[in-house]
PDB file of C-alpha atoms in Angstrom:
ATOM      1  CA  MET A   1     106.397 133.858  96.321  1.00 39.00           C
ATOM      2  CA  GLY A   2     105.560 136.297  99.970  1.00 41.00           C
ATOM      3  CA  HIS A   3     102.708 133.363  99.505  1.00 50.00           C
ATOM      4  CA  LYS A   4     101.554 132.181 103.641  1.00 50.00           C
ATOM      5  CA  GLN A   5     102.246 129.184 102.539  1.00 50.00           C
ATOM      6  CA  SER A   6     104.941 126.146 103.872  1.00 45.00           C
ATOM      7  CA  ARG A   7     105.889 122.528 102.248  1.00 45.00           C
ATOM      8  CA  THR A   8     105.701 119.425 104.046  1.00 39.00           C
ATOM      9  CA  THR A   9     105.523 117.890 100.470  1.00 40.00           C
ATOM     10  CA  ASP A  10     107.927 115.956  98.704  1.00 44.00           C
ATOM     11  CA  ASN A  11     107.791 119.009  96.129  1.00 45.00           C
ATOM     12  CA  ILE A  12     110.547 120.329  98.397  1.00 45.00           C
ATOM     13  CA  PRO A  13     114.167 120.490  96.799  1.00 45.00           C
ATOM     14  CA  SER A  14     115.935 117.525  96.927  1.00 50.00           C
ATOM     15  CA  SER A  15     118.740 117.344  99.163  1.00 52.00           C
ATOM     16  CA  SER A  16     122.820 117.868  97.973  1.00 58.00           C
ATOM     17  CA  GLY A  17     123.742 115.305  95.471  1.00 72.00           C
ATOM     18  CA  GLU A  18     119.711 113.893  94.590  1.00 88.00           C
ATOM     19  CA  THR A  19     118.695 114.859  91.414  1.00 90.00           C
ATOM     20  CA  SER A  20     114.512 114.798  91.723  1.00 92.00           C
ATOM     21  CA  PHE A  21     112.389 116.236  89.528  1.00 93.00           C
ATOM     22  CA  LYS A  22     109.882 118.796  87.620  1.00 93.00           C
ATOM     23  CA  LEU A  23     106.441 117.940  85.956  1.00 92.00           C
ATOM     24  CA  PHE A  24     106.151 120.647  82.862  1.00 94.00           C
ATOM     25  CA  GLU A  25     104.364 120.123  80.011  1.00 93.00           C
ATOM     26  CA  TYR A  26     104.722 119.220  76.118  1.00 94.00           C
ATOM     27  CA  GLN A  27     103.323 119.944  72.923  1.00 92.00           C
ATOM     28  CA  CYS A  28     103.742 117.531  70.510  1.00 91.00           C
ATOM     29  CA  SER A  29     104.611 119.168  66.703  1.00 89.00           C
ATOM     30  CA  LYS A  30     102.347 116.601  65.227  1.00 89.00           C
ATOM     31  CA  CYS A  31      99.934 115.539  66.393  1.00 91.00           C
ATOM     32  CA  ARG A  32      99.678 119.317  69.245  1.00 90.00           C
ATOM     33  CA  ALA A  33      98.655 116.947  71.632  1.00 90.00           C
ATOM     34  CA  LYS A  34      99.974 118.151  74.927  1.00 91.00           C
ATOM     35  CA  ARG A  35     102.318 115.869  77.545  1.00 91.00           C
ATOM     36  CA  PRO A  36     102.787 115.259  80.764  1.00 92.00           C
ATOM     37  CA  ILE A  37     107.223 115.634  81.092  1.00 93.00           C
ATOM     38  CA  GLN A  38     110.038 115.189  83.989  1.00 92.00           C
ATOM     39  CA  TYR A  39     112.935 117.542  83.691  1.00 94.00           C
ATOM     40  CA  PHE A  40     115.348 116.981  86.358  1.00 95.00           C
ATOM     41  CA  HIS A  41     116.907 118.905  89.087  1.00 95.00           C
ATOM     42  CA  ARG A  42     119.601 118.814  91.547  1.00 93.00           C
ATOM     43  CA  ASN A  43     120.463 121.064  94.438  1.00 92.00           C
ATOM     44  CA  GLY A  44     117.753 123.401  93.728  1.00 91.00           C
ATOM     45  CA  LYS A  45     118.726 123.556  90.368  1.00 93.00           C
ATOM     46  CA  PHE A  46     118.326 122.729  86.483  1.00 95.00           C
ATOM     47  CA  LEU A  47     120.037 120.390  84.643  1.00 94.00           C
ATOM     48  CA  PRO A  48     120.733 121.331  81.426  1.00 94.00           C
ATOM     49  CA  GLN A  49     119.266 118.697  79.075  1.00 93.00           C
ATOM     50  CA  THR A  50     118.071 118.056  75.809  1.00 91.00           C
ATOM     51  CA  PRO A  51     114.783 115.632  76.550  1.00 92.00           C
ATOM     52  CA  ARG A  52     113.507 113.268  73.573  1.00 92.00           C
ATOM     53  CA  VAL A  53     110.485 111.483  74.166  1.00 91.00           C
ATOM     54  CA  VAL A  54     108.671 109.197  71.770  1.00 91.00           C
ATOM     55  CA  CYS A  55     104.238 111.044  72.377  1.00 89.00           C
ATOM     56  CA  GLY A  56     101.901 108.705  73.037  1.00 84.00           C
ATOM     57  CA  GLU A  57      99.175 110.083  70.910  1.00 86.00           C
ATOM     58  CA  CYS A  58     101.371 109.230  67.656  1.00 90.00           C
ATOM     59  CA  ASN A  59     104.015 107.828  68.608  1.00 90.00           C
ATOM     60  CA  THR A  60     107.152 110.293  67.357  1.00 89.00           C
ATOM     61  CA  SER A  61     110.224 110.382  68.611  1.00 92.00           C
ATOM     62  CA  VAL A  62     110.808 114.157  68.590  1.00 90.00           C
ATOM     63  CA  VAL A  63     112.971 116.864  70.672  1.00 91.00           C
ATOM     64  CA  VAL A  64     110.582 118.537  72.994  1.00 92.00           C
ATOM     65  CA  GLU A  65     110.954 122.322  75.084  1.00 93.00           C
ATOM     66  CA  PRO A  66     109.286 121.223  78.060  1.00 94.00           C
ATOM     67  CA  PHE A  67     107.433 124.296  79.154  1.00 95.00           C
ATOM     68  CA  LYS A  68     105.340 124.853  82.769  1.00 94.00           C
ATOM     69  CA  THR A  69     101.686 126.758  82.595  1.00 93.00           C
ATOM     70  CA  VAL A  70     101.483 129.181  85.363  1.00 94.00           C
ATOM     71  CA  GLU A  71      99.043 132.095  85.994  1.00 94.00           C
ATOM     72  CA  TYR A  72      99.107 135.950  87.689  1.00 94.00           C
ATOM     73  CA  GLY A  73      97.387 138.954  88.710  1.00 93.00           C
ATOM     74  CA  CYS A  74      97.865 141.441  86.063  1.00 93.00           C
ATOM     75  CA  PRO A  75      98.292 144.429  88.608  1.00 91.00           C
ATOM     76  CA  ALA A  76      96.760 146.683  86.138  1.00 92.00           C
ATOM     77  CA  CYS A  77      93.191 145.612  85.365  1.00 93.00           C
ATOM     78  CA  LYS A  78      93.620 142.819  88.267  1.00 90.00           C
ATOM     79  CA  ARG A  79      92.525 139.933  85.928  1.00 91.00           C
ATOM     80  CA  TRP A  80      93.874 136.386  86.236  1.00 92.00           C
ATOM     81  CA  GLN A  81      96.299 136.005  83.097  1.00 93.00           C
ATOM     82  CA  LYS A  82      97.425 132.763  81.566  1.00 92.00           C
ATOM     83  CA  VAL A  83     101.771 131.898  80.648  1.00 91.00           C
ATOM     84  CA  ARG A  84     103.828 129.768  79.850  1.00 92.00           C
ATOM     85  CA  LEU A  85     107.290 129.167  81.176  1.00 93.00           C
ATOM     86  CA  PRO A  86     110.538 127.702  79.152  1.00 93.00           C
ATOM     87  CA  ALA A  87     112.441 125.029  80.646  1.00 93.00           C
ATOM     88  CA  ARG A  88     115.395 126.433  81.670  1.00 93.00           C
ATOM     89  CA  PRO A  89     119.039 125.850  83.444  1.00 94.00           C
ATOM     90  CA  LEU A  90     118.189 128.564  86.086  1.00 93.00           C
ATOM     91  CA  PRO A  91     117.186 127.613  89.685  1.00 94.00           C
ATOM     92  CA  LEU A  92     113.996 126.608  91.049  1.00 92.00           C
ATOM     93  CA  ASN A  93     112.805 129.828  92.855  1.00 90.00           C
ATOM     94  CA  MET A  94     113.035 131.463  89.688  1.00 91.00           C
ATOM     95  CA  TYR A  95     110.530 130.872  88.574  1.00 92.00           C
ATOM     96  CA  ASN A  96     108.259 132.781  91.410  1.00 91.00           C
ATOM     97  CA  VAL A  97     108.830 135.779  89.280  1.00 91.00           C
ATOM     98  CA  SER A  98     108.639 136.851  85.523  1.00 91.00           C
ATOM     99  CA  VAL A  99     108.420 139.289  82.993  1.00 91.00           C
ATOM    100  CA  VAL A 100     104.639 139.073  81.516  1.00 91.00           C
ATOM    101  CA  SER A 101     103.087 140.824  79.267  1.00 91.00           C
ATOM    102  CA  CYS A 102      99.044 141.111  79.813  1.00 92.00           C
ATOM    103  CA  ASN A 103      96.011 142.504  77.227  1.00 90.00           C
ATOM    104  CA  CYS A 104      95.880 145.128  78.651  1.00 92.00           C
ATOM    105  CA  GLY A 105      98.665 146.913  78.117  1.00 91.00           C
ATOM    106  CA  TYR A 106     100.746 146.078  80.994  1.00 93.00           C
ATOM    107  CA  LYS A 107     104.355 144.715  81.435  1.00 93.00           C
ATOM    108  CA  GLY A 108     106.689 143.846  84.077  1.00 92.00           C
ATOM    109  CA  GLU A 109     107.157 141.530  86.370  1.00 91.00           C
ATOM    110  CA  ALA A 110     103.965 139.993  88.501  1.00 92.00           C
ATOM    111  CA  THR A 111     104.305 137.011  91.172  1.00 93.00           C
ATOM    112  CA  VAL A 112     103.884 133.925  89.240  1.00 94.00           C
ATOM    113  CA  GLY A 113     102.265 130.148  90.842  1.00 93.00           C
ATOM    114  CA  ARG A 114      99.041 127.986  90.182  1.00 92.00           C
ATOM    115  CA  LEU A 115      95.581 129.062  90.377  1.00 91.00           C
ATOM    116  CA  MET A 116      93.973 125.931  92.849  1.00 90.00           C
ATOM    117  CA  ASP A 117      91.571 126.089  95.232  1.00 88.00           C
ATOM    118  CA  VAL A 118      92.242 125.785  98.954  1.00 89.00           C
ATOM    119  CA  ALA A 119      90.392 123.962 101.856  1.00 86.00           C
ATOM    120  CA  CYS A 120      91.479 124.279 105.280  1.00 87.00           C
ATOM    121  CA  CYS A 121      91.916 120.672 106.161  1.00 81.00           C
ATOM    122  CA  GLN A 122      90.288 121.844 110.115  1.00 81.00           C
ATOM    123  CA  CYS A 123      86.597 124.371 108.617  1.00 82.00           C
ATOM    124  CA  TRP A 124      86.641 122.303 105.532  1.00 78.00           C
ATOM    125  CA  GLN A 125      86.738 125.814 104.324  1.00 81.00           C
ATOM    126  CA  HIS A 126      87.535 126.571 101.064  1.00 81.00           C
ATOM    127  CA  ARG A 127      89.358 129.141  98.759  1.00 86.00           C
ATOM    128  CA  ARG A 128      91.135 130.566  95.085  1.00 88.00           C
ATOM    129  CA  GLU A 129      94.860 131.779  96.140  1.00 89.00           C
ATOM    130  CA  LEU A 130      98.086 131.440  94.412  1.00 91.00           C
ATOM    131  CA  CYS A 131      99.940 128.959  95.447  1.00 91.00           C
ATOM    132  CA  GLU A 132     103.388 127.919  95.004  1.00 91.00           C
ATOM    133  CA  VAL A 133     104.052 127.508  90.794  1.00 93.00           C
ATOM    134  CA  TRP A 134     105.414 123.274  91.792  1.00 92.00           C
ATOM    135  CA  THR A 135     101.887 122.430  93.277  1.00 90.00           C
ATOM    136  CA  GLU A 136     100.358 119.942  92.563  1.00 88.00           C
ATOM    137  CA  ASP A 137      96.869 118.760  92.742  1.00 84.00           C
ATOM    138  CA  GLY A 138      95.671 116.942  95.614  1.00 81.00           C
ATOM    139  CA  ASP A 139      98.745 118.692  97.081  1.00 87.00           C
ATOM    140  CA  GLU A 140      98.940 118.390 101.371  1.00 87.00           C
ATOM    141  CA  PHE A 141     101.185 121.737 102.564  1.00 87.00           C
ATOM    142  CA  LYS A 142     100.473 124.069 105.570  1.00 88.00           C
ATOM    143  CA  HIS A 143      98.538 127.325 104.567  1.00 85.00           C
ATOM    144  CA  PHE A 144      97.575 130.411 106.670  1.00 87.00           C
ATOM    145  CA  CYS A 145      93.968 129.765 107.154  1.00 86.00           C
ATOM    146  CA  GLU A 146      91.364 133.724 106.897  1.00 86.00           C
ATOM    147  CA  HIS A 147      88.244 131.721 108.950  1.00 85.00           C
ATOM    148  CA  CYS A 148      91.344 129.836 111.018  1.00 86.00           C
ATOM    149  CA  GLN A 149      93.024 132.625 112.250  1.00 87.00           C
ATOM    150  CA  ASP A 150      96.165 130.314 112.091  1.00 89.00           C
ATOM    151  CA  TYR A 151      97.972 127.827 109.811  1.00 90.00           C
ATOM    152  CA  LYS A 152      96.229 124.997 108.744  1.00 87.00           C
ATOM    153  CA  ARG A 153      96.709 121.506 107.366  1.00 88.00           C
ATOM    154  CA  CYS A 154      95.400 122.215 104.017  1.00 88.00           C
ATOM    155  CA  ILE A 155      94.033 120.279 100.814  1.00 86.00           C
ATOM    156  CA  ALA A 156      95.085 121.901  97.129  1.00 87.00           C
ATOM    157  CA  ARG A 157      92.616 120.842  93.800  1.00 83.00           C
ATOM    158  CA  GLY A 158      92.174 122.213  90.723  1.00 80.00           C
ATOM    159  CA  PRO A 159      89.764 124.492  89.948  1.00 78.00           C
ATOM    160  CA  LYS A 160      86.603 124.558  88.710  1.00 72.00           C
ATOM    161  CA  LYS A 161      84.025 125.267  86.312  1.00 66.00           C
ATOM    162  CA  LYS A 162      81.106 127.167  87.254  1.00 61.00           C
ATOM    163  CA  GLY A 163      78.112 123.789  88.748  1.00 54.00           C
ATOM    164  CA  GLU A 164      80.487 121.585  87.835  1.00 56.00           C
ATOM    165  CA  GLU A 165      80.121 118.538  90.652  1.00 58.00           C
ATOM    166  CA  PRO A 166      83.448 117.218  92.754  1.00 60.00           C
ATOM    167  CA  THR A 167      84.268 114.056  91.795  1.00 70.00           C
ATOM    168  CA  ALA A 168      85.891 111.071  92.940  1.00 71.00           C
ATOM    169  CA  ASP A 169      89.241 110.467  93.226  1.00 72.00           C
ATOM    170  CA  LEU A 170      90.235 107.968  94.807  1.00 81.00           C
ATOM    171  CA  GLU A 171      89.016 104.587  95.178  1.00 83.00           C
ATOM    172  CA  PHE A 172      88.316 100.858  97.629  1.00 85.00           C
ATOM    173  CA  GLU A 173      87.988  97.483  97.502  1.00 86.00           C
ATOM    174  CA  CYS A 174      84.913  97.436 100.062  1.00 86.00           C
ATOM    175  CA  GLN A 175      85.173  94.153 102.547  1.00 84.00           C
ATOM    176  CA  GLY A 176      81.553  93.556 102.367  1.00 85.00           C
ATOM    177  CA  CYS A 177      80.811  93.393  99.051  1.00 87.00           C
ATOM    178  CA  GLN A 178      84.160  93.089  97.136  1.00 81.00           C
ATOM    179  CA  GLU A 179      82.464  96.547  95.191  1.00 84.00           C
ATOM    180  CA  ILE A 180      85.088  99.236  94.053  1.00 85.00           C
ATOM    181  CA  CYS A 181      83.689 102.703  95.493  1.00 84.00           C
ATOM    182  CA  PRO A 182      85.027 105.705  94.919  1.00 83.00           C
ATOM    183  CA  VAL A 183      86.099 108.767  97.621  1.00 81.00           C
ATOM    184  CA  GLN A 184      87.039 111.968  97.285  1.00 75.00           C
ATOM    185  CA  THR A 185      90.513 112.723  99.368  1.00 73.00           C
ATOM    186  CA  GLU A 186      88.990 115.735 100.971  1.00 68.00           C
ATOM    187  CA  GLU A 187      86.312 113.308 102.446  1.00 73.00           C
ATOM    188  CA  LEU A 188      88.466 110.622 103.832  1.00 73.00           C
ATOM    189  CA  LEU A 189      90.298 113.673 105.255  1.00 68.00           C
ATOM    190  CA  ARG A 190      86.333 114.812 106.921  1.00 69.00           C
ATOM    191  CA  THR A 191      86.282 111.694 108.510  1.00 73.00           C
ATOM    192  CA  SER A 192      89.179 110.685 109.628  1.00 72.00           C
ATOM    193  CA  GLY A 193      89.700 108.115 106.581  1.00 76.00           C
ATOM    194  CA  HIS A 194      86.341 106.219 107.777  1.00 77.00           C
ATOM    195  CA  ALA A 195      84.767 105.542 104.296  1.00 83.00           C
ATOM    196  CA  SER A 196      80.824 103.942 104.366  1.00 83.00           C
ATOM    197  CA  CYS A 197      79.714 101.385 100.663  1.00 86.00           C
ATOM    198  CA  GLN A 198      76.972 102.655  99.294  1.00 80.00           C
ATOM    199  CA  SER A 199      75.854  98.926  97.995  1.00 82.00           C
ATOM    200  CA  CYS A 200      75.677  97.092 101.202  1.00 87.00           C
ATOM    201  CA  ASN A 201      76.654 100.206 103.469  1.00 81.00           C
ATOM    202  CA  TRP A 202      79.805  97.935 105.366  1.00 85.00           C
ATOM    203  CA  THR A 203      81.359 101.414 106.994  1.00 84.00           C
ATOM    204  CA  GLY A 204      85.346 101.607 108.111  1.00 86.00           C
ATOM    205  CA  TYR A 205      88.557 102.586 107.743  1.00 85.00           C
ATOM    206  CA  PRO A 206      89.159 101.070 103.907  1.00 85.00           C
ATOM    207  CA  GLU A 207      92.575 100.985 102.150  1.00 84.00           C
ATOM    208  CA  VAL A 208      91.884 103.669  99.435  1.00 81.00           C
ATOM    209  CA  ARG A 209      94.020 104.079  95.824  1.00 80.00           C
ATOM    210  CA  PRO A 210      93.954 106.181  92.653  1.00 78.00           C
ATOM    211  CA  MET A 211      90.872 106.001  90.649  1.00 74.00           C
ATOM    212  CA  GLY A 212      91.752 103.885  88.374  1.00 75.00           C
ATOM    213  CA  ARG A 213      94.454 101.122  89.847  1.00 69.00           C
ATOM    214  CA  LEU A 214      92.159  99.129  91.632  1.00 71.00           C
ATOM    215  CA  GLU A 215      90.289  96.500  88.990  1.00 61.00           C
ATOM    216  CA  LYS A 216      87.154  95.188  89.732  1.00 49.00           C
ATOM    217  CA  ARG A 217      87.245  91.061  91.073  1.00 47.00           C
ATOM    218  CA  ARG A 218      85.088  89.206  88.407  1.00 45.00           C
ATOM    219  CA  ARG A 219      83.299  86.223  89.872  1.00 46.00           C
ATOM    220  CA  PRO A 220      83.986  82.982  88.899  1.00 49.00           C
ATOM    221  CA  PRO A 221      81.441  81.466  86.043  1.00 48.00           C
ATOM    222  CA  SER A 222      79.100  79.170  87.772  1.00 50.00           C
ATOM    223  CA  GLU A 223      78.707  75.256  85.871  1.00 46.00           C
ATOM    224  CA  THR A 224      76.040  76.534  83.751  1.00 43.00           C
ATOM    225  CA  SER A 225      77.806  78.702  81.946  1.00 47.00           C
ATOM    226  CA  LYS A 226      80.652  76.251  81.329  1.00 50.00           C
ATOM    227  CA  GLN A 227      78.146  73.130  79.360  1.00 53.00           C
ATOM    228  CA  GLY A 228      76.380  76.028  77.560  1.00 50.00           C
ATOM    229  CA  THR A 229      79.972  77.390  76.587  1.00 52.00           C
ATOM    230  CA  GLN A 230      80.656  73.570  75.869  1.00 57.00           C
ATOM    231  CA  GLN A 231      78.309  73.086  74.227  1.00 56.00           C
ATOM    232  CA  ALA A 232      78.281  76.161  71.821  1.00 53.00           C
ATOM    233  CA  PHE A 233      81.884  74.540  71.452  1.00 54.00           C
ATOM    234  CA  SER A 234      81.344  71.380  69.923  1.00 59.00           C
ATOM    235  CA  SER A 235      78.414  73.105  67.603  1.00 56.00           C
ATOM    236  CA  ARG A 236      79.912  74.573  65.897  1.00 58.00           C
ATOM    237  CA  LYS A 237      82.798  71.679  65.949  1.00 55.00           C
ATOM    238  CA  LYS A 238      79.798  69.894  64.277  1.00 54.00           C
ATOM    239  CA  ASP A 239      78.960  73.125  61.768  1.00 56.00           C
ATOM    240  CA  SER A 240      81.831  73.306  60.568  1.00 55.00           C
ATOM    241  CA  ALA A 241      82.438  69.664  59.535  1.00 54.00           C
ATOM    242  CA  SER A 242      79.266  69.715  58.081  1.00 55.00           C
ATOM    243  CA  ASN A 243      79.734  73.074  56.152  1.00 54.00           C
ATOM    244  CA  GLN A 244      83.168  71.023  55.026  1.00 56.00           C
ATOM    245  CA  PRO A 245      83.126  69.336  51.446  1.00 54.00           C
ATOM    246  CA  LYS A 246      81.927  66.076  51.323  1.00 52.00           C
ATOM    247  CA  THR A 247      85.092  63.293  49.567  1.00 51.00           C
ATOM    248  CA  ARG A 248      83.909  59.794  47.784  1.00 53.00           C
ATOM    249  CA  SER A 249      84.703  56.735  49.920  1.00 49.00           C
ATOM    250  CA  SER A 250      87.504  54.953  47.247  1.00 49.00           C
ATOM    251  CA  ARG A 251      86.649  51.541  46.711  1.00 54.00           C
ATOM    252  CA  ILE A 252      88.127  48.580  48.557  1.00 53.00           C
ATOM    253  CA  ARG A 253      89.818  46.039  46.304  1.00 58.00           C
ATOM    254  CA  PRO A 254      90.302  42.268  46.939  1.00 55.00           C
ATOM    255  CA  ASP A 255      93.874  41.337  47.858  1.00 56.00           C
ATOM    256  CA  PRO A 256      95.291  39.049  45.812  1.00 55.00           C
ATOM    257  CA  ASN A 257      95.648  35.900  46.743  1.00 56.00           C
ATOM    258  CA  GLU A 258      92.200  35.942  48.500  1.00 51.00           C
ATOM    259  CA  LEU A 259      90.988  34.896  44.814  1.00 48.00           C
ATOM    260  CA  SER A 260      92.141  31.463  45.017  1.00 47.00           C
ATOM    261  CA  SER A 261      89.350  30.769  47.429  1.00 46.00           C
ATOM    262  CA  ILE A 262      86.075  32.274  45.630  1.00 46.00           C
ATOM    263  CA  VAL A 263      87.182  30.308  42.114  1.00 48.00           C
ATOM    264  CA  PRO A 264      86.225  26.400  41.789  1.00 49.00           C
ATOM    265  CA  GLU A 265      88.018  24.015  41.394  1.00 50.00           C
ATOM    266  CA  PRO A 266      88.262  22.505  37.632  1.00 52.00           C
ATOM    267  CA  SER A 267      85.949  19.034  38.243  1.00 48.00           C
ATOM    268  CA  ASN A 268      87.015  16.229  36.372  1.00 50.00           C
ATOM    269  CA  GLY A 269      89.208  16.909  34.760  1.00 46.00           C
ATOM    270  CA  ARG A 270      87.904  19.362  33.089  1.00 48.00           C
ATOM    271  CA  SER A 271      89.552  22.753  32.871  1.00 44.00           C
ATOM    272  CA  SER A 272      87.022  25.796  34.432  1.00 42.00           C
ATOM    273  CA  GLY A 273      86.292  27.333  31.759  1.00 44.00           C
ATOM    274  CA  SER A 274      85.476  23.666  29.443  1.00 40.00           C
ATOM    275  CA  LEU A 275      82.416  23.897  27.576  1.00 40.00           C
ATOM    276  CA  ASP A 276      81.016  20.093  26.623  1.00 43.00           C
ATOM    277  CA  VAL A 277      80.192  19.351  23.308  1.00 35.00           C
TER     278      VAL A 277
END
């Protein structure tokens, strides 16, 4: 592509016989949502494939046509434009140049790539440059720094809008208060992995994870909360029992075998039911 850049990440084409992938996009034909998809390659060339996916938005199984969104600088109007490259069984290096058609009327070949904010890990100077097509947000590589006038380790970030504040993309669990603390990759590189917690002022070298991977540690409920839960549960049982319709109590019938003890026995040879005349 002509960029002063050498890759050091796993985006290098895989060795002989190994199958790897590159990230493309697809647009669902039903809900029109754009989502990422893996497109496989081997020996520096994409494999013939017809991917079928289940859309994560509408849960529809469809056959998709992946594409790669890249940028290019128009040679005529000197403006940055976007273009989609369809996924084809072609060598990976053929995606560096494409035939484009600009709104200004220019039509011809142009060098394409990803327009990224590149930060030098030595002087921390930022510069927006056209990187390789397969450069992803957060990739590290050796790049020629204009300020240092040498090849330095750099990190690529997606371009941000004017006035947009940088957001944290990593997080770590504080070893002092066990809180989840956000941190930026550039900040870690600037401090050689040293970070601090804003809650308890703990400082050290934490183990970082991508944002959203760590779960906040839940404290065990206290005994009072347990008792309150039990009381609430018992009161609910009483309320449910009181709301049930009342049933009439059944009468207890005496046992016929026990009636002989209740009936008086005849006296003076008379039956119990006779009358004196």
